[in-house]
Tab-separated table of C-alpha atoms in Angstrom:
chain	number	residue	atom	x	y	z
A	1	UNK	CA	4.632	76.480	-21.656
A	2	UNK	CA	2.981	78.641	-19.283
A	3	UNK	CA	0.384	77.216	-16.456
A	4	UNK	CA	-1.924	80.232	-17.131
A	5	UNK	CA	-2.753	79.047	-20.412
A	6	UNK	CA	-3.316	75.297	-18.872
A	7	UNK	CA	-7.445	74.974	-18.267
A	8	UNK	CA	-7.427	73.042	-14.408
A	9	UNK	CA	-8.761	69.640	-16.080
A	10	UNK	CA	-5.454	68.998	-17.944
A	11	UNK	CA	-3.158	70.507	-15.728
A	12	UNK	CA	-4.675	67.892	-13.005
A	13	UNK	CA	-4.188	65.184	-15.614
A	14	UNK	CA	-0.945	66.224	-16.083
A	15	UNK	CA	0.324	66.274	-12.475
A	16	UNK	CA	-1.240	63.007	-12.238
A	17	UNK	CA	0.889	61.318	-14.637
A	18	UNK	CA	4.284	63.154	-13.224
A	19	UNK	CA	3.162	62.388	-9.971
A	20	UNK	CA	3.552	58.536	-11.156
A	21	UNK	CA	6.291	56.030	-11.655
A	22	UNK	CA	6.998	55.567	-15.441
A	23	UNK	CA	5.873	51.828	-15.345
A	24	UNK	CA	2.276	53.599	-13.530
A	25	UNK	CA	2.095	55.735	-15.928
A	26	UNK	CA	1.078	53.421	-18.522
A	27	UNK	CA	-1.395	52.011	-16.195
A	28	UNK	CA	-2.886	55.478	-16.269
A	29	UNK	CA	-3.344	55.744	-19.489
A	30	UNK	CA	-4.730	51.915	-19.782
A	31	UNK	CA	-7.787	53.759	-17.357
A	32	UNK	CA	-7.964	56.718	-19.723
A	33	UNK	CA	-8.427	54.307	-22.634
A	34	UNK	CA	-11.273	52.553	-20.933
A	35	UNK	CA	-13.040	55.780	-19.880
A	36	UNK	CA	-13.352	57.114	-24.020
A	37	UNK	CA	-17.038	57.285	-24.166
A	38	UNK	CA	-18.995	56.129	-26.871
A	39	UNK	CA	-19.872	58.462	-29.789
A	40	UNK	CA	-23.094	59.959	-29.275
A	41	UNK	CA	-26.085	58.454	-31.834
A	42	UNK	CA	-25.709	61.431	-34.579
A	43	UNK	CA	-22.258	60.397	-34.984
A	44	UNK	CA	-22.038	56.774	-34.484
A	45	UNK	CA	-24.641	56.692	-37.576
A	46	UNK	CA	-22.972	59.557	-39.674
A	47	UNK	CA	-18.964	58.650	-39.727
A	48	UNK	CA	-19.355	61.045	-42.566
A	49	UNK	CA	-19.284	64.098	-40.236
A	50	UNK	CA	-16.104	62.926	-38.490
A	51	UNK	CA	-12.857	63.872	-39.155
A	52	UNK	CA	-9.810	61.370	-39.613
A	53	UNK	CA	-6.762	62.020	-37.810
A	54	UNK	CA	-3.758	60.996	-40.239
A	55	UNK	CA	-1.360	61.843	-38.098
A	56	UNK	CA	-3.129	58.420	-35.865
A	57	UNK	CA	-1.652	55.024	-36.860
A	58	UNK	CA	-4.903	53.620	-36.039
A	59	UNK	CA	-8.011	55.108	-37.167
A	60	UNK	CA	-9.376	57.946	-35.175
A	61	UNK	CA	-12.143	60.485	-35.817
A	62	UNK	CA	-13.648	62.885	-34.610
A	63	UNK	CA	-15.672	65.729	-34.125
A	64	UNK	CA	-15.888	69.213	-32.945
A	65	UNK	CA	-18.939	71.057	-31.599
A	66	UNK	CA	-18.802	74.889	-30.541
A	67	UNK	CA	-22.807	76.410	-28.545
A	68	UNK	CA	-23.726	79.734	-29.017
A	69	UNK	CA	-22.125	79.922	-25.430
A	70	UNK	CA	-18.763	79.253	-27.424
A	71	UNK	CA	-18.722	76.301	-24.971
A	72	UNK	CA	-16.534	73.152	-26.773
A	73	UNK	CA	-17.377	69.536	-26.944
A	74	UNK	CA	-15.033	66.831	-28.411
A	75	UNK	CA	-16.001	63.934	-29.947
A	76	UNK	CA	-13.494	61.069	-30.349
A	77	UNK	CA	-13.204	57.898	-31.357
A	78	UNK	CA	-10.624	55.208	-31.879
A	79	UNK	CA	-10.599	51.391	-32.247
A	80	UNK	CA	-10.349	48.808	-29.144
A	81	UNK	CA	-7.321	47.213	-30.202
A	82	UNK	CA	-5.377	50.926	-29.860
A	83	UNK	CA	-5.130	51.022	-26.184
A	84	UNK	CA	-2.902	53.966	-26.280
A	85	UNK	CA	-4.735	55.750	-28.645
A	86	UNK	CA	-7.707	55.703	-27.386
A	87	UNK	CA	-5.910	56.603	-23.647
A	88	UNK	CA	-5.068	60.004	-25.636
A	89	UNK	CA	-8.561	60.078	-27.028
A	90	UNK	CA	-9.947	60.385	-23.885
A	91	UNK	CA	-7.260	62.618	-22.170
A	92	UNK	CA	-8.201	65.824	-24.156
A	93	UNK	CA	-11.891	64.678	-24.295
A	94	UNK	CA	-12.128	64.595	-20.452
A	95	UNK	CA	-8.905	67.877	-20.185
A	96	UNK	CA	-11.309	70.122	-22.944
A	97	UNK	CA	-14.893	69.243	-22.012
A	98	UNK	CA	-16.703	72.314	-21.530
A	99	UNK	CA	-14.264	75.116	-21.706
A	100	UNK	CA	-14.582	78.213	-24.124
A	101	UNK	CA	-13.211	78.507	-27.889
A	102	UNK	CA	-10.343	80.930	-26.101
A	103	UNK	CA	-9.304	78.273	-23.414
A	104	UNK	CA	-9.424	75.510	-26.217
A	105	UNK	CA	-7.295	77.546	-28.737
A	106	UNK	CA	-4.876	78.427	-25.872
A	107	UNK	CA	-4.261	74.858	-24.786
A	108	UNK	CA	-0.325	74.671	-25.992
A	109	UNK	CA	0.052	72.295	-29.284
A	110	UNK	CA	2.904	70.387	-27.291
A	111	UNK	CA	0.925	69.718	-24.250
A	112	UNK	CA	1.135	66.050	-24.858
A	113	UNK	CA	4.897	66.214	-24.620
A	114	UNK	CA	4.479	67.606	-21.421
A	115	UNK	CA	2.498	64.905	-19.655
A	116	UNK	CA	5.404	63.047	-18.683
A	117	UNK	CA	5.095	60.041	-21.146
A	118	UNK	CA	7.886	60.375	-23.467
A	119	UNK	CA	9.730	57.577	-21.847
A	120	UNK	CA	7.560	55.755	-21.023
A	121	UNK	CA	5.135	55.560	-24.546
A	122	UNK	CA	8.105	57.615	-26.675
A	123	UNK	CA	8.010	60.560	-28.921
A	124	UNK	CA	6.700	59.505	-32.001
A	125	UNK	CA	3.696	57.727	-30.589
A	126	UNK	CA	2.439	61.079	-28.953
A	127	UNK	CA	2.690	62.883	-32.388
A	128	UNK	CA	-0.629	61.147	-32.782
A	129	UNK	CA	-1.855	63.299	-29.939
A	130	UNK	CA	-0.288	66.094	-30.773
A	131	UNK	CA	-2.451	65.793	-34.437
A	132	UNK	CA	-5.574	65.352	-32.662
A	133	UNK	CA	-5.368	67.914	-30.463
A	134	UNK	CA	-4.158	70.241	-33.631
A	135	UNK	CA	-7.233	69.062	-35.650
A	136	UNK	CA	-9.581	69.900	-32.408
A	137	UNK	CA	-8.382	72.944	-32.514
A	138	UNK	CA	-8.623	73.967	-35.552
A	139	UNK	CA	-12.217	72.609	-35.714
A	140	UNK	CA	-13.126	74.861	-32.601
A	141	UNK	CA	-11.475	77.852	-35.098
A	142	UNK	CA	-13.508	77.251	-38.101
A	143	UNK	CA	-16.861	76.757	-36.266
A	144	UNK	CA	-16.668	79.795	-33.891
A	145	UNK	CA	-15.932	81.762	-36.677
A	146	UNK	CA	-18.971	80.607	-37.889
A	147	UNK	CA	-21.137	81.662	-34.795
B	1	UNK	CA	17.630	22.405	-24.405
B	2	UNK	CA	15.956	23.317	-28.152
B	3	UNK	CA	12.341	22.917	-28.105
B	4	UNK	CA	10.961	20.210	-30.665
B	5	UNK	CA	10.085	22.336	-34.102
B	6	UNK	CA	6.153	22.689	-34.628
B	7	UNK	CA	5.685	19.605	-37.505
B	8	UNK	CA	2.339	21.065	-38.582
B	9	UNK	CA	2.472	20.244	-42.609
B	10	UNK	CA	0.778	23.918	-42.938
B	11	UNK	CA	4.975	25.299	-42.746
B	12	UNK	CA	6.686	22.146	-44.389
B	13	UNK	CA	7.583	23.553	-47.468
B	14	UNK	CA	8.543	26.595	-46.151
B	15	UNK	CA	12.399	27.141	-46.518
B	16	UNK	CA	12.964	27.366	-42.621
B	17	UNK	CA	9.637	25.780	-41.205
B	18	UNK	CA	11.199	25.784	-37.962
B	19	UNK	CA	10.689	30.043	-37.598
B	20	UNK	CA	7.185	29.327	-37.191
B	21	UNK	CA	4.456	28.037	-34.762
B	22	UNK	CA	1.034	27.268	-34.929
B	23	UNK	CA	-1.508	29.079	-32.371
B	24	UNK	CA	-2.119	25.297	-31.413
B	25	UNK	CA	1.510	24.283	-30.976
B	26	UNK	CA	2.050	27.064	-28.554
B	27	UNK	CA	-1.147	26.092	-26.373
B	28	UNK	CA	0.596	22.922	-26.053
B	29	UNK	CA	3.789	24.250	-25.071
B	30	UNK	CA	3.100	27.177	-22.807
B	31	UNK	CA	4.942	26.936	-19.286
B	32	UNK	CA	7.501	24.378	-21.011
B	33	UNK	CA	10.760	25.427	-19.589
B	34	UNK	CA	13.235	26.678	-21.604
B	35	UNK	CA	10.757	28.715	-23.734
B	36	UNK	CA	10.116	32.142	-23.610
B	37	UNK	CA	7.113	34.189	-25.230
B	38	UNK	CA	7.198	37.683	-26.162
B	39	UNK	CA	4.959	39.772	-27.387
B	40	UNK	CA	5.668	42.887	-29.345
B	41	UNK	CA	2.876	45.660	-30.316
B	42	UNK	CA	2.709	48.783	-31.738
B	43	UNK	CA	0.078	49.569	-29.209
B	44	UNK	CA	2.800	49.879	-26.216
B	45	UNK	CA	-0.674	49.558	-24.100
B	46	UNK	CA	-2.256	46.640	-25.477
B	47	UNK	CA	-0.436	44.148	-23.115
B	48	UNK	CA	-1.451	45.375	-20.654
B	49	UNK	CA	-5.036	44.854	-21.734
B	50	UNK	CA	-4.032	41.462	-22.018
B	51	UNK	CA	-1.754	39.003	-23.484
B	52	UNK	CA	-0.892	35.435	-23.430
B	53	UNK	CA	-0.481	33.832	-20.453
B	54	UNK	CA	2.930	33.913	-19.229
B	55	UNK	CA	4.069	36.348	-22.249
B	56	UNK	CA	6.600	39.013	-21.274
B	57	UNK	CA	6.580	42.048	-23.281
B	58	UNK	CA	9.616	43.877	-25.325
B	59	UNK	CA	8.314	47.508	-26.611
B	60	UNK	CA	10.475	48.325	-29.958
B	61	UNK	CA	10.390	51.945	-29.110
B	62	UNK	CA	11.358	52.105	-25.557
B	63	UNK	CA	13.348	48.743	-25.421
B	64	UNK	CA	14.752	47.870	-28.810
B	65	UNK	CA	15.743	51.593	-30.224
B	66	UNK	CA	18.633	53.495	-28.508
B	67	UNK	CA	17.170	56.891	-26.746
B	68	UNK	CA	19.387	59.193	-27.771
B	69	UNK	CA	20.707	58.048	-31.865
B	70	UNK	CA	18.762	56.451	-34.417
B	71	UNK	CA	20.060	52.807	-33.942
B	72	UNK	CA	19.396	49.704	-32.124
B	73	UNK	CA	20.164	49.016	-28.336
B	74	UNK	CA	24.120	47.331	-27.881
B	75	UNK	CA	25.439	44.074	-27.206
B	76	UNK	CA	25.092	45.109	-23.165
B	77	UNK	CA	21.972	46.782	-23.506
B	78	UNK	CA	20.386	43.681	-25.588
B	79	UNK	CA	22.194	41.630	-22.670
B	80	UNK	CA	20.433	43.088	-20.046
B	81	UNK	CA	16.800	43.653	-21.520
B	82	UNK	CA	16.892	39.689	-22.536
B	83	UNK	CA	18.578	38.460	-18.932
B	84	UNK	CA	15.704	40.669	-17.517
B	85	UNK	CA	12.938	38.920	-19.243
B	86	UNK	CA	13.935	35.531	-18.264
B	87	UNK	CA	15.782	34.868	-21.693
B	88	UNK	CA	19.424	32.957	-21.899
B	89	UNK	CA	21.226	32.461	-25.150
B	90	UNK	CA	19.539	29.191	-25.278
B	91	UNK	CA	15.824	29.973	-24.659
B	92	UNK	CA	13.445	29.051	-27.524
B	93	UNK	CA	11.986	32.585	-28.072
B	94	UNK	CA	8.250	32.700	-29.859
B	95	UNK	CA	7.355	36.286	-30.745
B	96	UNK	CA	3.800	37.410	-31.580
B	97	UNK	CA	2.354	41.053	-31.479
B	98	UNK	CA	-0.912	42.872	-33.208
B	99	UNK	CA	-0.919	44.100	-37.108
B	100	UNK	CA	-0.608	40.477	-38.514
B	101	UNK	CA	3.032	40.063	-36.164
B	102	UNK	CA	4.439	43.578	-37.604
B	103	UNK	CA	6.282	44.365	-34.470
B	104	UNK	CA	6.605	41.163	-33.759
B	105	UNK	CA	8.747	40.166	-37.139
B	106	UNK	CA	10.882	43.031	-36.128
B	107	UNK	CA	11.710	42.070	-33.205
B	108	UNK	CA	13.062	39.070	-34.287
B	109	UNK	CA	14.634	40.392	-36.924
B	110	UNK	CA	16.660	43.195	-33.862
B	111	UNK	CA	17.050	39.469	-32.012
B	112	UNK	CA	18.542	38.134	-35.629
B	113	UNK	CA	20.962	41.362	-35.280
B	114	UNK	CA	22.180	39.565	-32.007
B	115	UNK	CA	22.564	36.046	-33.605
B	116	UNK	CA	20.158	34.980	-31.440
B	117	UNK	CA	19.680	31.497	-32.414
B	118	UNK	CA	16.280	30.042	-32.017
B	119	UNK	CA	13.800	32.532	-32.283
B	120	UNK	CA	10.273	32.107	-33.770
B	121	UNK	CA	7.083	33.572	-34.660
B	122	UNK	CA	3.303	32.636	-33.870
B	123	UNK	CA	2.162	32.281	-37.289
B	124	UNK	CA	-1.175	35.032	-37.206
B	125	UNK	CA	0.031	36.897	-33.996
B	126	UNK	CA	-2.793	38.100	-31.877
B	127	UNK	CA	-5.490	38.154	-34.281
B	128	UNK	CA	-5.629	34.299	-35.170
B	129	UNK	CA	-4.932	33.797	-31.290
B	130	UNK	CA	-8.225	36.163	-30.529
B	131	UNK	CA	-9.855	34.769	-33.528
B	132	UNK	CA	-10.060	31.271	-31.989
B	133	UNK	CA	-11.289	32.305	-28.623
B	134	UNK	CA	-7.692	31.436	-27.069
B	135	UNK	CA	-6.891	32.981	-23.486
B	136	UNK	CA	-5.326	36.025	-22.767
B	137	UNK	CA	-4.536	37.171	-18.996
B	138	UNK	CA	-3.959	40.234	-17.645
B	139	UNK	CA	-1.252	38.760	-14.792
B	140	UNK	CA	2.265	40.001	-15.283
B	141	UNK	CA	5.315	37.592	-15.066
B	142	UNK	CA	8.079	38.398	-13.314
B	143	UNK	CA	10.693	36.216	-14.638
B	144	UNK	CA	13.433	35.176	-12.835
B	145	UNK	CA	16.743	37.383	-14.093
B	146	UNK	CA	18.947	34.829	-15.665
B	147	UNK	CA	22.333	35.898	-17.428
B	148	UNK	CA	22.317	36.421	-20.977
B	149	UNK	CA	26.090	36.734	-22.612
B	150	UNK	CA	27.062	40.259	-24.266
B	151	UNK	CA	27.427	39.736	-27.717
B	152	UNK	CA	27.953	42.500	-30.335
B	153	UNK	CA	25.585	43.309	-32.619
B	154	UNK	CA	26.308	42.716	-36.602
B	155	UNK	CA	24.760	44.907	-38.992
B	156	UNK	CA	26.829	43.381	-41.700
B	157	UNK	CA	24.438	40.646	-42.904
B	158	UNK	CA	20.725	41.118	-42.781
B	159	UNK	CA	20.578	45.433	-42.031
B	160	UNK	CA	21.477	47.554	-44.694
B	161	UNK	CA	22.451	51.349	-44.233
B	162	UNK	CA	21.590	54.380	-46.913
B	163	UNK	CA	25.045	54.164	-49.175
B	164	UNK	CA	24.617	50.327	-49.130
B	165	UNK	CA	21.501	51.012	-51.028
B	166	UNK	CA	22.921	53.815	-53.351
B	167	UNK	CA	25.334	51.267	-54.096
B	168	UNK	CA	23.004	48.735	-55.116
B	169	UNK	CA	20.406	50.211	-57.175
B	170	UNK	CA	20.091	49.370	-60.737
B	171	UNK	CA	22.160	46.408	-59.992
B	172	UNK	CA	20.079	44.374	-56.889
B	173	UNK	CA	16.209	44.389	-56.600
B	174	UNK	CA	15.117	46.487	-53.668
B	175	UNK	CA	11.449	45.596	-52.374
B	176	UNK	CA	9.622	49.029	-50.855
B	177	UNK	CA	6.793	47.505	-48.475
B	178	UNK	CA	4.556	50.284	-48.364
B	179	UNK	CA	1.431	51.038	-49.344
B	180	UNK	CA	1.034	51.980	-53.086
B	181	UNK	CA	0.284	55.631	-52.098
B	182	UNK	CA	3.161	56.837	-50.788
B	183	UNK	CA	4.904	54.448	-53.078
B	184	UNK	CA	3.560	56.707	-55.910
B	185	UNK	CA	4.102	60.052	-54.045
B	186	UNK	CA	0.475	60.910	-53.223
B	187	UNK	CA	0.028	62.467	-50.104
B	188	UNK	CA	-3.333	62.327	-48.190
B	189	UNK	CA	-2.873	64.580	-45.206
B	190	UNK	CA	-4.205	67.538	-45.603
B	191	UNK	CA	-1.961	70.497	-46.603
B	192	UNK	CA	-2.070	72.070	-43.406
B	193	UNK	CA	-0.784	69.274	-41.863
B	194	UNK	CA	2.328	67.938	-43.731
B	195	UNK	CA	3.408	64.347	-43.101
B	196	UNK	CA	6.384	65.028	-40.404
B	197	UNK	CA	8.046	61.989	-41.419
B	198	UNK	CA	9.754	62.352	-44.625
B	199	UNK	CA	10.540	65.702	-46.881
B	200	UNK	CA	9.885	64.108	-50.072
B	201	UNK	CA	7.328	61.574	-51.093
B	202	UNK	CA	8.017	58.517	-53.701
B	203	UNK	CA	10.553	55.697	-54.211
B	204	UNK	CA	13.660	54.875	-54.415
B	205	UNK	CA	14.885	53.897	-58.115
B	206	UNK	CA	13.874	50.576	-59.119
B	207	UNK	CA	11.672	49.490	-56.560
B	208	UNK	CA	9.258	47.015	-56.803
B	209	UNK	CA	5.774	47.907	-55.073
B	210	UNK	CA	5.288	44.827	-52.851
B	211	UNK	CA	3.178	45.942	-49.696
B	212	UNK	CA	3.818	43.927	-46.601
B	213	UNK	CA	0.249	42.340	-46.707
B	214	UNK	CA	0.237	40.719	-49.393
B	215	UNK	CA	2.025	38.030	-47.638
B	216	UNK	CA	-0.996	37.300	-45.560
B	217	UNK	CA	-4.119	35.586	-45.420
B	218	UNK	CA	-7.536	36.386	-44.406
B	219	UNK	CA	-7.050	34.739	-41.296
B	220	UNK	CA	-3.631	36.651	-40.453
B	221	UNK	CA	-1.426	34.035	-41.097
B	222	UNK	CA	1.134	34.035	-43.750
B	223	UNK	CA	0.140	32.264	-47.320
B	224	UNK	CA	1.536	29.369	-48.639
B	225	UNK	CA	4.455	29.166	-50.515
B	226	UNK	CA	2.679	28.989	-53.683
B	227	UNK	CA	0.881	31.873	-53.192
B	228	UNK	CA	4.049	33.893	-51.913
B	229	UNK	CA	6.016	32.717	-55.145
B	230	UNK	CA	3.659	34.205	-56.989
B	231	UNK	CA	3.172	37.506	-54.864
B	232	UNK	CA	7.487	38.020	-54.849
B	233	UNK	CA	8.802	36.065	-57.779
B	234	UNK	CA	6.292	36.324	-60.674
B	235	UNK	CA	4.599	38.863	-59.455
B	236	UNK	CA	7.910	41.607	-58.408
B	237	UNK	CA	10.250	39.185	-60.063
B	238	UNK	CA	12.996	38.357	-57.964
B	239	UNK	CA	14.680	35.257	-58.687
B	240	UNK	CA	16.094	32.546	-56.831
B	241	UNK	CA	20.066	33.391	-55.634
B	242	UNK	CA	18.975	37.319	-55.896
B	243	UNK	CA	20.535	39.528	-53.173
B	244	UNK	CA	17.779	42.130	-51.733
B	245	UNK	CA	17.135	44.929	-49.948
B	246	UNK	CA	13.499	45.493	-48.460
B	247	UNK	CA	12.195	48.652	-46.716
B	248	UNK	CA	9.311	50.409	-45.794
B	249	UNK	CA	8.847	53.535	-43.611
B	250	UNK	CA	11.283	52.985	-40.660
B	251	UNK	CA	11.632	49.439	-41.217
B	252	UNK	CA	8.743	47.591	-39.468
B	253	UNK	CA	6.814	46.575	-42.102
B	254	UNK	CA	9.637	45.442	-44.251
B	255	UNK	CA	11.044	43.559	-41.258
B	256	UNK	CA	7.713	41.476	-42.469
B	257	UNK	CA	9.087	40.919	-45.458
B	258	UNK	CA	12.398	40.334	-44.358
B	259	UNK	CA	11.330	37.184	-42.649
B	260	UNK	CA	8.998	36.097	-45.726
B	261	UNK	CA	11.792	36.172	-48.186
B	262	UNK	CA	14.512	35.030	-45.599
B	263	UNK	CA	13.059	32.076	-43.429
B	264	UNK	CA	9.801	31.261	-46.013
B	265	UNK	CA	10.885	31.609	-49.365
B	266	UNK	CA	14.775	31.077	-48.733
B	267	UNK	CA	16.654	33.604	-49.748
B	268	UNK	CA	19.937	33.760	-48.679
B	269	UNK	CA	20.889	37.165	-48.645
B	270	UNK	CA	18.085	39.922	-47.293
B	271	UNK	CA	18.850	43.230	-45.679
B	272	UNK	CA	16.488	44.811	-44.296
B	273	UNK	CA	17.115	48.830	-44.648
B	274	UNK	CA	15.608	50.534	-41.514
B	275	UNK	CA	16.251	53.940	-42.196
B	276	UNK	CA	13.871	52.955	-44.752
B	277	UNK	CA	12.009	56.332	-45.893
B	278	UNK	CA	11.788	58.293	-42.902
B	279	UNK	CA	15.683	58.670	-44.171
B	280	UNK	CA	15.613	58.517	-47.669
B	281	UNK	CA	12.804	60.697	-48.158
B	282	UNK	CA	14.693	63.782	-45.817
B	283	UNK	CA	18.378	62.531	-47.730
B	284	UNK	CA	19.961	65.422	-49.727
B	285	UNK	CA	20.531	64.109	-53.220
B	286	UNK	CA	19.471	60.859	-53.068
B	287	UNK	CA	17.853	60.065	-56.243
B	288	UNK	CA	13.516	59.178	-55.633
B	289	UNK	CA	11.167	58.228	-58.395
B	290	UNK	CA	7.421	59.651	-58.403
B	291	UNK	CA	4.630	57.662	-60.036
B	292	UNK	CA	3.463	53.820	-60.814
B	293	UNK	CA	6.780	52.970	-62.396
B	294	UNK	CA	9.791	51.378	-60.615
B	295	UNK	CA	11.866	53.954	-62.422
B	296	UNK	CA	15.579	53.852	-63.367
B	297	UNK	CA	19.006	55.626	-61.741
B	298	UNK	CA	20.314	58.604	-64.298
B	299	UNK	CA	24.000	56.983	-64.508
């Protein structure tokens, strides 16, 4: 992994977490998980355009948009009672918002492993992040193609 | 000291009514020394949002599984993770934990591993707890260390390995706790995005289709005994006496069904196999079955 490819957002996020104590780190992602915004109104009433993410334990959606300024916006959602889920949610919400289809499909697919929470949340839990942040980027693929 | 058993007539004619407690026996008893609660998630976070007062929490994948191999902590690492939360050999342990006690029933069945003695579950876990408006706090304990002996683990009764399995089929029932899709072999990921998991999809041989839930009731709790007869002995047909092997995906959800044969039903001899598919399914030549059918071994 190379920090040029990194977009600022998530490498902050990241050296916030490795800045931390293992135990703090979970108490960082507890804040991420209460920071996951709502879905905006056209999705909340049309769970038809979101997309599940399998790869999620709990169920998690969501959705991709790409402006004709091939500007991203992510759209996630995940249920109350999946703290950690929704911590990850709202990691690569807040680490992608606004960056370009290039700086999206250049994030690396095992950032999550690098965020210093392998101990602390294991492995197998952050394959659910690694699938959501594989699904967002393959959304951001099919609809710039489309611009 | 044991703590009394919860009387309520709702476990009576369970085999082993003394593995459970009701969300109102524990109200009573919170803060009673010599009792220790625990609660065990899948969510590693969802402690931390809040939990019952006076709870501790034991993570299965950061506290119960070894780091480095594929196998449970050892009789000094159990030692030291139970002396840490304020548990002796003696404590009455209740266990509780989100997904109708999932996490929760395996911990106790890891604890079981240790031959640790008196360890229980809150019948409905969190949800029934939530359900009733009960308490949660966000305050951490910080139990007093107390020394906890270091006694070996024994997989030789209630854990069962991959050849244990081979060697049974055709001959014991085995009980595979997941859901009827990847009983059957359908997969529902998209193809560009294999399941990681396991390298083939279906069943082992003989298999009876039981998933975990059907052991529980609307309100989270587990179902009477009547209605869990039906679910494992008419409906899968084991019979009283039979030896069994239950498993799932790595062994969670047929920790479930561990207890439900073991401590509610009463059978005497249950092994719970935790490589469970994630290992079967990536096995070389281990024989699976694909479709509705239990299927047969090719002798």
């Amino acid at each position: 992994m190379t920090d040029t490819a990194l977009p600022e957002a998530l490498a902050d996020i990241r050296d916030d977490f490795l800045a931390l104590e293992q135990s703090d780190r979970l108490q960082l992602l507890l804040e991420f998980s209460q920071e996951l915004p709502e879905l905006p109104e056209r999705y909340a009433d049309h769970p038809d355009l979101l997309e599940r993410v399998v790869e999620c334990q709990s169920p998690v959606f969501l959705f991709v948009e790409v402006d004709e300024d091939r500007v991203v916006r992510v759209f996630l959602t995940a249920p109350r009672e999946s703290p950690t889920t929704r911590g990850f949610a709202s990691i690569l919400a807040q680490g992608l918002a606004g960056l370009t289809v290039e700086q999206v499909l250049a994030v690396p697919s095992d950032f999550p492993l690098e965020i210093g929470l392998t101990e602390a949340v294991s492995p197998l839990r952050l394959r659910g992040m690694i699938g959501m942040l594989g699904r967002i980027q393959r959304q951001v693929k099919e609809k710039s193609a489309a611009l | 000291m044991p703590i009394e058993n919860d009387p309520s007539p709702a476990f009576a004619a369970f085999a082993h009514p003394e593995r459970l407690v009701s969300t109102d026996w524990l109200s009573a008893h919170l803060g009673e020394p010599g009792l220790v609660v625990v609660e065990s998630d899948e969510d590693v976070l969802l402690y931390e949002t809040g939990h019952i007062e006076g709870a501790v929490k034991i993570d299965w994948h950061t506290e119960l599984n070894d780091p480095v191999t594929r196998d449970y902590l050892d009789g000094a690492g159990f030692a030291k993770l139970l002396g840490s939360k304020g548990i002796a050999r003696d404590t009455t342990v209740v266990i509780y934990g989100d997904k109708n006690n999932w996490w929760a029933a395996y911990a106790l069945w890891v604890f079981s591993l240790f031959g640790h003695k008196d360890v229980r579950l809150l019948d409905g876990g969190r949800a029934k707890w939530e359900a009733e408006g009960r308490a949660y706090t966000t305050v951490v304990p910080t139990p007093a260390p107390v020394d906890y002996p270091v006694v070996e683990r024994d997989d030789s009764v209630i854990r069962a390995f991959r050849d244990d399995v081979l060697e049974v089929i055709g001959s014991s029932p085995l009980i595979d706790v997941r859901s009827p899709e990847e009983y059957v072999g359908y997969r529902t990921s998209a193809p560009a995005y294999p399941e990681e998991g396991a390298l083939r999809a279906g069943h082992i041989p003989t298999a009876q289709n039981v998933p975990w839930a059907k052991a529980v009731a609307e309100d989270g709790s587990f179902k009477t005994r009547p209605e869990l007869e039906e679910v494992y002995l008419a409906g899968a047909g084991l019979k009283p006496g039979d030896d069994v092997i239950a498993y799932c995906r790595i062994g969670e959800r047929s920790s479930h069904t561990w207890f439900v044969l073991t401590h509610l039903l009463g059978f005497e001899n249950v092994r719970n196999y935790d490589g469970s598919w994630t290992e079967w399914g990536s096995a070389v030549r281990v024989p699976i079955v694909k479709g509705a059918e239990p299927g047969a071994v090719a002798h």
